[in-house]
Coordinates of C-alpha atoms in Angstrom, one line a residue:
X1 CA -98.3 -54.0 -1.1
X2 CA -95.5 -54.3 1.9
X3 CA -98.7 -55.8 3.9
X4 CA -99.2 -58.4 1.1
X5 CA -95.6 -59.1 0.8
X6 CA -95.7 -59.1 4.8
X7 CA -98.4 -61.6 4.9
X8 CA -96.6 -64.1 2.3
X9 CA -93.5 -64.2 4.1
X10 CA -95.2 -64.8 7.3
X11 CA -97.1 -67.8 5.8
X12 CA -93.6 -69.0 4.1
X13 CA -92.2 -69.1 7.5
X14 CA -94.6 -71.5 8.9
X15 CA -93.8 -74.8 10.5
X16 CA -96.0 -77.0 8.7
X17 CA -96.5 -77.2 4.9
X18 CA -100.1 -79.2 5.9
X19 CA -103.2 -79.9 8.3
X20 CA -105.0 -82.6 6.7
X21 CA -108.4 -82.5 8.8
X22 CA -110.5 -85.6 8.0
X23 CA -113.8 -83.9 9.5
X24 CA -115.9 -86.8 8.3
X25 CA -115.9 -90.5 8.0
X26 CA -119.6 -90.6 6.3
X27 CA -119.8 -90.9 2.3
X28 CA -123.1 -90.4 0.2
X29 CA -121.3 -91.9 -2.5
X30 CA -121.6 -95.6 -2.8
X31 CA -117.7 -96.2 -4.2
X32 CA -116.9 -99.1 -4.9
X33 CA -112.6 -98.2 -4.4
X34 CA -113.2 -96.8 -1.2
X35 CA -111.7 -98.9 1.8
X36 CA -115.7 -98.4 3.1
X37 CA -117.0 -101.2 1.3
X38 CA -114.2 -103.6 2.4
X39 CA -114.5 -102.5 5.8
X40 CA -118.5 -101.9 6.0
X41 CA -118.9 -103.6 9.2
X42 CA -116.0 -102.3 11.3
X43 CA -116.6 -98.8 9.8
X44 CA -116.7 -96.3 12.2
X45 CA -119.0 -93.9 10.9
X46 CA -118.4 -90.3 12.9
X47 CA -118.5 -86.6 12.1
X48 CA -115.9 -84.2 13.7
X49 CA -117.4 -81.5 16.3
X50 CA -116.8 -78.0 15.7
X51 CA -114.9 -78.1 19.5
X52 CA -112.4 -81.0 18.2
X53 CA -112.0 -78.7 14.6
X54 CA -111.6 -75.5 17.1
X55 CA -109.3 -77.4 19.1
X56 CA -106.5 -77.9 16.5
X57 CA -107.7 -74.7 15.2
X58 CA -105.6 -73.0 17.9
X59 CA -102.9 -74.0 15.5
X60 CA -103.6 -73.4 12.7
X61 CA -101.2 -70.0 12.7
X62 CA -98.3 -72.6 12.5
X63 CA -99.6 -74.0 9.0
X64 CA -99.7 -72.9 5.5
X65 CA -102.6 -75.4 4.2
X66 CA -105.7 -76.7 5.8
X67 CA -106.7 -79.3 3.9
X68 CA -110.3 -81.1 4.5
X69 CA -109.7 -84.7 3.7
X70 CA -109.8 -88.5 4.8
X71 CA -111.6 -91.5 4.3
X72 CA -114.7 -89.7 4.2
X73 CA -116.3 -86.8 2.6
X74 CA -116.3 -83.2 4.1
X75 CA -119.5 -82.4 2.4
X76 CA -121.0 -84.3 5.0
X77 CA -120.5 -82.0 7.8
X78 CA -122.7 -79.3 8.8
X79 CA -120.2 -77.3 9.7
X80 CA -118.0 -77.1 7.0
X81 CA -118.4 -73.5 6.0
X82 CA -117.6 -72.5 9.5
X83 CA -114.4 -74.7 9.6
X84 CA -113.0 -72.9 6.2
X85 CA -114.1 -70.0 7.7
X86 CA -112.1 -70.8 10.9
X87 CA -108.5 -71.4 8.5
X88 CA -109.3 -68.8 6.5
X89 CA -108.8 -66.7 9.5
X90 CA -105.9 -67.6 10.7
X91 CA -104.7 -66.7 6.7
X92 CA -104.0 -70.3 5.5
X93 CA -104.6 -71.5 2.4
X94 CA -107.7 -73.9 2.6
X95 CA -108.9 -76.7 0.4
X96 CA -111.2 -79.9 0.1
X97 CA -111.6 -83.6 -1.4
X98 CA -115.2 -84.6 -2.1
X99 CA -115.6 -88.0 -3.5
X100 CA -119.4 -86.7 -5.1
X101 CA -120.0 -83.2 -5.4
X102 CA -123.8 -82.1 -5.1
X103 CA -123.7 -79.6 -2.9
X104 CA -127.0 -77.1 -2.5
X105 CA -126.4 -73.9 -4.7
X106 CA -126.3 -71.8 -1.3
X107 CA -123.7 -74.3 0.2
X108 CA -121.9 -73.2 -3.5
X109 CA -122.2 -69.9 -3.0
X110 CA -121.2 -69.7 0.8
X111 CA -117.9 -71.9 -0.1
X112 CA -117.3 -69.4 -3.0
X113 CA -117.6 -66.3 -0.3
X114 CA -115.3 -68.3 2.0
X115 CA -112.3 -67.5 -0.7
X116 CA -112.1 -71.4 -0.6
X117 CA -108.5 -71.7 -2.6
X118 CA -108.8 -75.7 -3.8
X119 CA -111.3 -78.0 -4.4
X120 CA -110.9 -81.6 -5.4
X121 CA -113.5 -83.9 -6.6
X122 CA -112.2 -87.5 -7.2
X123 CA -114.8 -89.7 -9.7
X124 CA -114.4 -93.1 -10.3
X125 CA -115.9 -92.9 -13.9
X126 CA -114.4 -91.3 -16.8
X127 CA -116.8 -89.0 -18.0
X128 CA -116.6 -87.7 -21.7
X129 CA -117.9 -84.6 -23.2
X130 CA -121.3 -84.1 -23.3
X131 CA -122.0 -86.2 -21.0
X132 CA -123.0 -83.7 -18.3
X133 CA -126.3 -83.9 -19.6
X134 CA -127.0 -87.7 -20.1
X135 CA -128.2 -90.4 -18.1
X136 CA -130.2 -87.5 -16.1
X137 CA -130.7 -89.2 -12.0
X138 CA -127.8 -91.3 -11.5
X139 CA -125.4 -90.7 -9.1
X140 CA -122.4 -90.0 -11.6
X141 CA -124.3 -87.6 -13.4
X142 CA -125.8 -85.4 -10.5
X143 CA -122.2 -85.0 -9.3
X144 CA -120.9 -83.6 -12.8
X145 CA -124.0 -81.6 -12.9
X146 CA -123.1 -80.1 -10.0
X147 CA -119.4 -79.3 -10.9
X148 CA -121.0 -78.0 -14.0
X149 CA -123.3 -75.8 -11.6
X150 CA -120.2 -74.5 -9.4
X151 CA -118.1 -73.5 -12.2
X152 CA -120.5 -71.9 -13.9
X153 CA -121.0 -70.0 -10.4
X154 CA -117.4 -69.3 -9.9
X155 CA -117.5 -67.8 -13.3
X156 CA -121.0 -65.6 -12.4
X157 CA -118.6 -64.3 -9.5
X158 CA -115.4 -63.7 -11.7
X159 CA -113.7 -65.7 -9.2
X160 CA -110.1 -67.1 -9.6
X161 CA -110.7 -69.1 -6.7
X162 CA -111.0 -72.4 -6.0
X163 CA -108.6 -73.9 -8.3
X164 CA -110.7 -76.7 -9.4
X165 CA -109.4 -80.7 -10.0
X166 CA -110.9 -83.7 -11.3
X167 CA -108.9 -86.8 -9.7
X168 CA -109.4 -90.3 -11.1
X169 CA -108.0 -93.7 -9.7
X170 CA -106.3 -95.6 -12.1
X171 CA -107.6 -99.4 -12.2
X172 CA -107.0 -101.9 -15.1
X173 CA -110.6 -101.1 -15.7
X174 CA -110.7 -97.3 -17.0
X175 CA -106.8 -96.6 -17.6
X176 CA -107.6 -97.4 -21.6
X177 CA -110.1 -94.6 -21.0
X178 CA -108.1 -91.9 -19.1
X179 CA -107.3 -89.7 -22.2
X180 CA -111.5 -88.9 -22.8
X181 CA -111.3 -87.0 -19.1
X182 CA -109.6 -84.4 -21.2
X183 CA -112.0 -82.7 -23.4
X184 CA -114.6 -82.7 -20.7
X185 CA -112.2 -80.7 -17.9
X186 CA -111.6 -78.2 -21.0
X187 CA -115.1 -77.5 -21.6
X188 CA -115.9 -77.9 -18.2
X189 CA -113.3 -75.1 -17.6
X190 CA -111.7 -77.2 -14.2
X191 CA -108.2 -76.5 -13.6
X192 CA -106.4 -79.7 -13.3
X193 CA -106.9 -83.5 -13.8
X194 CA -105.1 -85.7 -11.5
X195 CA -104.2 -89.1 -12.2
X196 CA -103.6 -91.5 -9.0
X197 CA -102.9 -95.0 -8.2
X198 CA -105.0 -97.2 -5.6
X199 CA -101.9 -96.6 -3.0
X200 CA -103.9 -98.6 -0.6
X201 CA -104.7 -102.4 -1.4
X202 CA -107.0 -103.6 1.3
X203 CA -107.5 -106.7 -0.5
X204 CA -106.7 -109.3 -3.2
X205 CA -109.2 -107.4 -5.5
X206 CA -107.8 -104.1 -5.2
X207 CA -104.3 -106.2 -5.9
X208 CA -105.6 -107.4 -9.1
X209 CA -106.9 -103.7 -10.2
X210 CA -104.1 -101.8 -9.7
X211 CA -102.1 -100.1 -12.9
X212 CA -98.6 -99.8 -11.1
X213 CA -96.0 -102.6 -11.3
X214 CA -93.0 -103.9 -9.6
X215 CA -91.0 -105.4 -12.2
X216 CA -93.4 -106.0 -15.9
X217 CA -94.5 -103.2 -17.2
X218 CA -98.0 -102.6 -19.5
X219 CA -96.8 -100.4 -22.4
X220 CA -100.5 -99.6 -23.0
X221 CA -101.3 -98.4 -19.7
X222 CA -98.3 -95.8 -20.3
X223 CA -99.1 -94.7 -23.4
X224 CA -102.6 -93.9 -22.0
X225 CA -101.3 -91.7 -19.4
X226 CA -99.0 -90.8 -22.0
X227 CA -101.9 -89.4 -24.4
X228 CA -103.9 -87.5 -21.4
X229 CA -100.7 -85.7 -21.1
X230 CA -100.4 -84.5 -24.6
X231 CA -104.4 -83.5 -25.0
X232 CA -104.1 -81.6 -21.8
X233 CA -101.6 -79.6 -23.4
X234 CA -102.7 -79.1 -26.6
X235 CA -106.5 -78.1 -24.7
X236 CA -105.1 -76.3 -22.1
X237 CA -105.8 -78.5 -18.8
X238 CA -103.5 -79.0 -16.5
X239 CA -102.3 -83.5 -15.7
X240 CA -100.9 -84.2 -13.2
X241 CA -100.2 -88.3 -12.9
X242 CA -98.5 -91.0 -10.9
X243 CA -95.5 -92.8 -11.6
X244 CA -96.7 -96.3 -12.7
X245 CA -93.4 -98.2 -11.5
X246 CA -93.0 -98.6 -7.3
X247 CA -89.7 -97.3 -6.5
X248 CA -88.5 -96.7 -3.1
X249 CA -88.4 -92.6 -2.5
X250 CA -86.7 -90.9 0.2
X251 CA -89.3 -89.4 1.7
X252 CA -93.2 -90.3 0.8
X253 CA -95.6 -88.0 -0.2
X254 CA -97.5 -87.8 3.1
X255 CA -94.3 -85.8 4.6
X256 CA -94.7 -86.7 8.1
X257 CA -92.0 -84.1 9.1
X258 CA -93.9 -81.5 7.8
X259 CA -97.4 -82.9 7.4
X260 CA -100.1 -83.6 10.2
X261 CA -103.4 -85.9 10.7
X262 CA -106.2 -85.1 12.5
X263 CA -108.5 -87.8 11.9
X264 CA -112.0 -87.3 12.1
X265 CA -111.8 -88.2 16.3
X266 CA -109.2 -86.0 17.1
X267 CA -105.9 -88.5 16.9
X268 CA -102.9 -86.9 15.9
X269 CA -101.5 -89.1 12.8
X270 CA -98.5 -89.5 10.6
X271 CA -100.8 -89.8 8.0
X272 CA -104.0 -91.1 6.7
X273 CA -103.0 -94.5 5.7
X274 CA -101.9 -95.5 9.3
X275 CA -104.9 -94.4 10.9
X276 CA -108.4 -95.4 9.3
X277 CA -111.9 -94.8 11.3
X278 CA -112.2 -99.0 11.6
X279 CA -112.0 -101.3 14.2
X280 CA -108.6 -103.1 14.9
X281 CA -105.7 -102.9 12.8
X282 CA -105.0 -102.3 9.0
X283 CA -104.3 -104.9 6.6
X284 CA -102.7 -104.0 3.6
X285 CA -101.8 -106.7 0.5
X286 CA -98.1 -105.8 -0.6
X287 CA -95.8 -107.4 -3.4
X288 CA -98.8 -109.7 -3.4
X289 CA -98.3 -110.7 0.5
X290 CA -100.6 -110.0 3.0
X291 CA -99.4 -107.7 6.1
X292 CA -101.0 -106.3 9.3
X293 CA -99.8 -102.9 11.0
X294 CA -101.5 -101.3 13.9
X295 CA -103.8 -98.0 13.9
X296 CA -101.1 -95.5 14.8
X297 CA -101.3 -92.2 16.5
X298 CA -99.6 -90.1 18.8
X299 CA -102.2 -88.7 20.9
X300 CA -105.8 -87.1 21.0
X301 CA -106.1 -83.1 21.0
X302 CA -108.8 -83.8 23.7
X303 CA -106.4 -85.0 26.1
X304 CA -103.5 -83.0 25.2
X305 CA -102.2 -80.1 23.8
X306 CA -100.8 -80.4 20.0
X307 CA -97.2 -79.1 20.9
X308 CA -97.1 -81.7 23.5
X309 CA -98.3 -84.7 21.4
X310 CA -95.8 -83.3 18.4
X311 CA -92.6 -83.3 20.9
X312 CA -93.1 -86.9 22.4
X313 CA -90.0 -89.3 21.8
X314 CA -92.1 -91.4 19.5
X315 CA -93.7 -89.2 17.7
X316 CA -90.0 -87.7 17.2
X317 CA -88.6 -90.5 16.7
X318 CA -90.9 -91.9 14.0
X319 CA -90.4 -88.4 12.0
X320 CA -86.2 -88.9 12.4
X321 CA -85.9 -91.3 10.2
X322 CA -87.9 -89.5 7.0
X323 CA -85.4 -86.6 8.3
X324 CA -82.3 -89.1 7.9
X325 CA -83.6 -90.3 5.0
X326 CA -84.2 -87.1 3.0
X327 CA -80.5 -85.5 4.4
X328 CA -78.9 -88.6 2.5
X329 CA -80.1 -87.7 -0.3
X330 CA -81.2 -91.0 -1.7
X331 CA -81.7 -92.1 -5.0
X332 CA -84.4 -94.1 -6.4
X333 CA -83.8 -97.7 -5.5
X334 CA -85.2 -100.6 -7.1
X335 CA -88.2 -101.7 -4.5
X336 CA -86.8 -105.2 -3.9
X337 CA -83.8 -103.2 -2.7
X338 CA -85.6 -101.4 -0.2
X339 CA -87.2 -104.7 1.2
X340 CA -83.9 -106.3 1.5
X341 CA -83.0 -103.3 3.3
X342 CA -79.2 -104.0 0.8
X343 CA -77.1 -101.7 -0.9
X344 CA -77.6 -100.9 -4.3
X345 CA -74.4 -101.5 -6.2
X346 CA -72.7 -97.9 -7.4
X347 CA -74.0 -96.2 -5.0
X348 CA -71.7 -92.8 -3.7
X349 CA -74.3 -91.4 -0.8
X350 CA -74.4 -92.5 2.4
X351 CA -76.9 -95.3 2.8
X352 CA -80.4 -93.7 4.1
X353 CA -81.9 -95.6 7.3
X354 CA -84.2 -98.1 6.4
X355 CA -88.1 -97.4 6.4
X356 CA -90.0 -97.4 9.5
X357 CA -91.7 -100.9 10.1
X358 CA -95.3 -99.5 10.0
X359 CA -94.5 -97.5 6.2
X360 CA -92.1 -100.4 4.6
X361 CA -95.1 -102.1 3.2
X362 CA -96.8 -98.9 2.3
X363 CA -96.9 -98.0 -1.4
X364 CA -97.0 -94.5 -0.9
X365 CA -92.7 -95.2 0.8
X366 CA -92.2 -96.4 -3.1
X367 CA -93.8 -93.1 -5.1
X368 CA -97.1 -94.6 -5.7

């Protein structure tokens, strides 16, 4: 028991809340909301080596979570059950994202004997119970076969681990349909469903699919969200959604003072949305404008040592002003506000530093 209690304080104590490891840029899935198909011909397709995962590795003791996640899907790398087994041993808490989970029954069952403690699967279909079993071949349905397969595993194996999610992206397209998730995760047995917005608009078409607004309001798309919420409680599923109004937050959900990201090359990031494996620099469409900020990183954990890339003026910098802002204890501000960079009248607290130049047109800086 004192060991256990040892071994949590220890892990309590770390530096970091999260290593986000994006260990491979390659997707099976054909997604049609994945920054790949806008980007197909300055994708940079790569999976990370074992040396570059062993290499931030070494740190691992300073985090709580390694997280396996990017712009690509983990699944695709051969070595993934060695790089859970890697955090695993340095006792952090280890999950992954897949964007289509078909995984071998061995690959299963070796994840499973990893004591793998999350795993995420984000669909872009609702699916509705009883639907595990239609429409045998396609794509959709080999991937909730397969979640039906694992679970069904996990409970072979009286397992309490992973904690199992079903993430959807909300689009004008499916939000209507969001509720029906519900009674499949029940039967299904998964532990959470997670509703998210498209945070990242590469384009006019992503613009015009997105749920969240800046100033009108859809009552509908709420009370959708609304109802998953209530059939989750009354089946016993976990929801977990988005807000659907951009608001400027003190400090986004990325954390960069607390968060890392390794991208699948070895670049030490803020976080995933300033550093995609393309060529050239990121658009982004925002408040319907069109912007451009560079691919940002810090350093490469082939060239130099973590500590050393982490403790560089800019890198410092950059995180000082999510420190300033969260120490101000800001309150949500309308996000016009925060682009006019103005003072919101009644307000008591010290005004917060403004946004950094590369986050102020990123939705994720407004809760999204």
């Amino acid at each position: 028991m004192l060991k256990g209690l040892s071994s949590i304080f220890k892990k309590d104590r770390r530096e970091f809340d999260s290593f986000q490891v994006e260990i491979s840029s390659y997707s099976s899935m054909e997604c049609q909301l994945c920054p790949r198909a806008v980007f197909a011909e300055q994708w940079i397709f790569q999976k990370m080596s074992l040396e570059t995962f062993q290499k931030i590795g070494q740190y691992f003791h300073l985090t709580r979570w390694v997280l396996l996640q990017g712009w690509g899907d983990p699944l695709e790398n051969g070595n993934l059950v060695q790089m859970v087994h890697l955090a695993k041993q340095a006792d952090c808490s280890t999950g992954l994202t897949t964007l289509g989970f078909h995984p071998p029954e061995e690959l299963s069952r070796k994840l499973l004997s990893e004591d793998l403690d999350l795993l995420e699967i984000s669909l872009e279909g609702i699916p509705r119970a009883g639907q595990e079993s239609s429409v045998i071949g396609s794509a959709f349905n080999r991937t909730l076969q397969s979640l039906e397969g694992f679970v069904d595993l996990k409970k072979k194996y009286k397992s309490k681990k992973p904690a199992v999610k079903l993430s959807f992206l909300m689009t004008r397209m499916n939000i209507r349909d969001l509720p029906q998730a519900v009674p499949f995760a029940a039967k299904l047995g998964v532990d959470e469903v997670v509703i998210r917005n498209l945070a990242y608009l590469p384009e006019e078409r992503w613009n015009i699919l997105r749920t969240f607004h800046h100033e009108s309001p859809t009552p509908a798309f709420q009370e959708s969200i609304d109802e998953t919420h209530r059939l989750g409680k009354k089946m016993g599923v976990r929801v977990k959604s988005y807000p659907l109004k951009a608001e400027e937050v003190p400090v986004c959900e990325p954390n960069p003072p607390r968060n890392v990201f390794f991208s699948v090359d070895g670049s030490v990031a803020p976080c995933m949305y300033l550093r995609l494996p393309k060529e050239g620099d990121i658009p982004r469409t925002f408040l319907n404008d069109r912007y451009t900020v560079p691919q940002t990183s810090f350093g490469n954990i082939h060239q130099e040592d973590f500590m050393d890339i982490w403790n560089k003026e800019p890198y410092r910098n950059f995180r000082k002003i999510f420190e300033d802002r969260a120490r101000t204890g800001m309150g949500m501000m309308q996000i016009f506000d925060a682009i006019s960079q103005g003072r919101p009248s009644g307000a008591e607290k010290e005004t917060p530093p403004p946004h950094s130049q590369l986050c102020r047109t990123c939705y994720k800086a407004y809760g999204i």
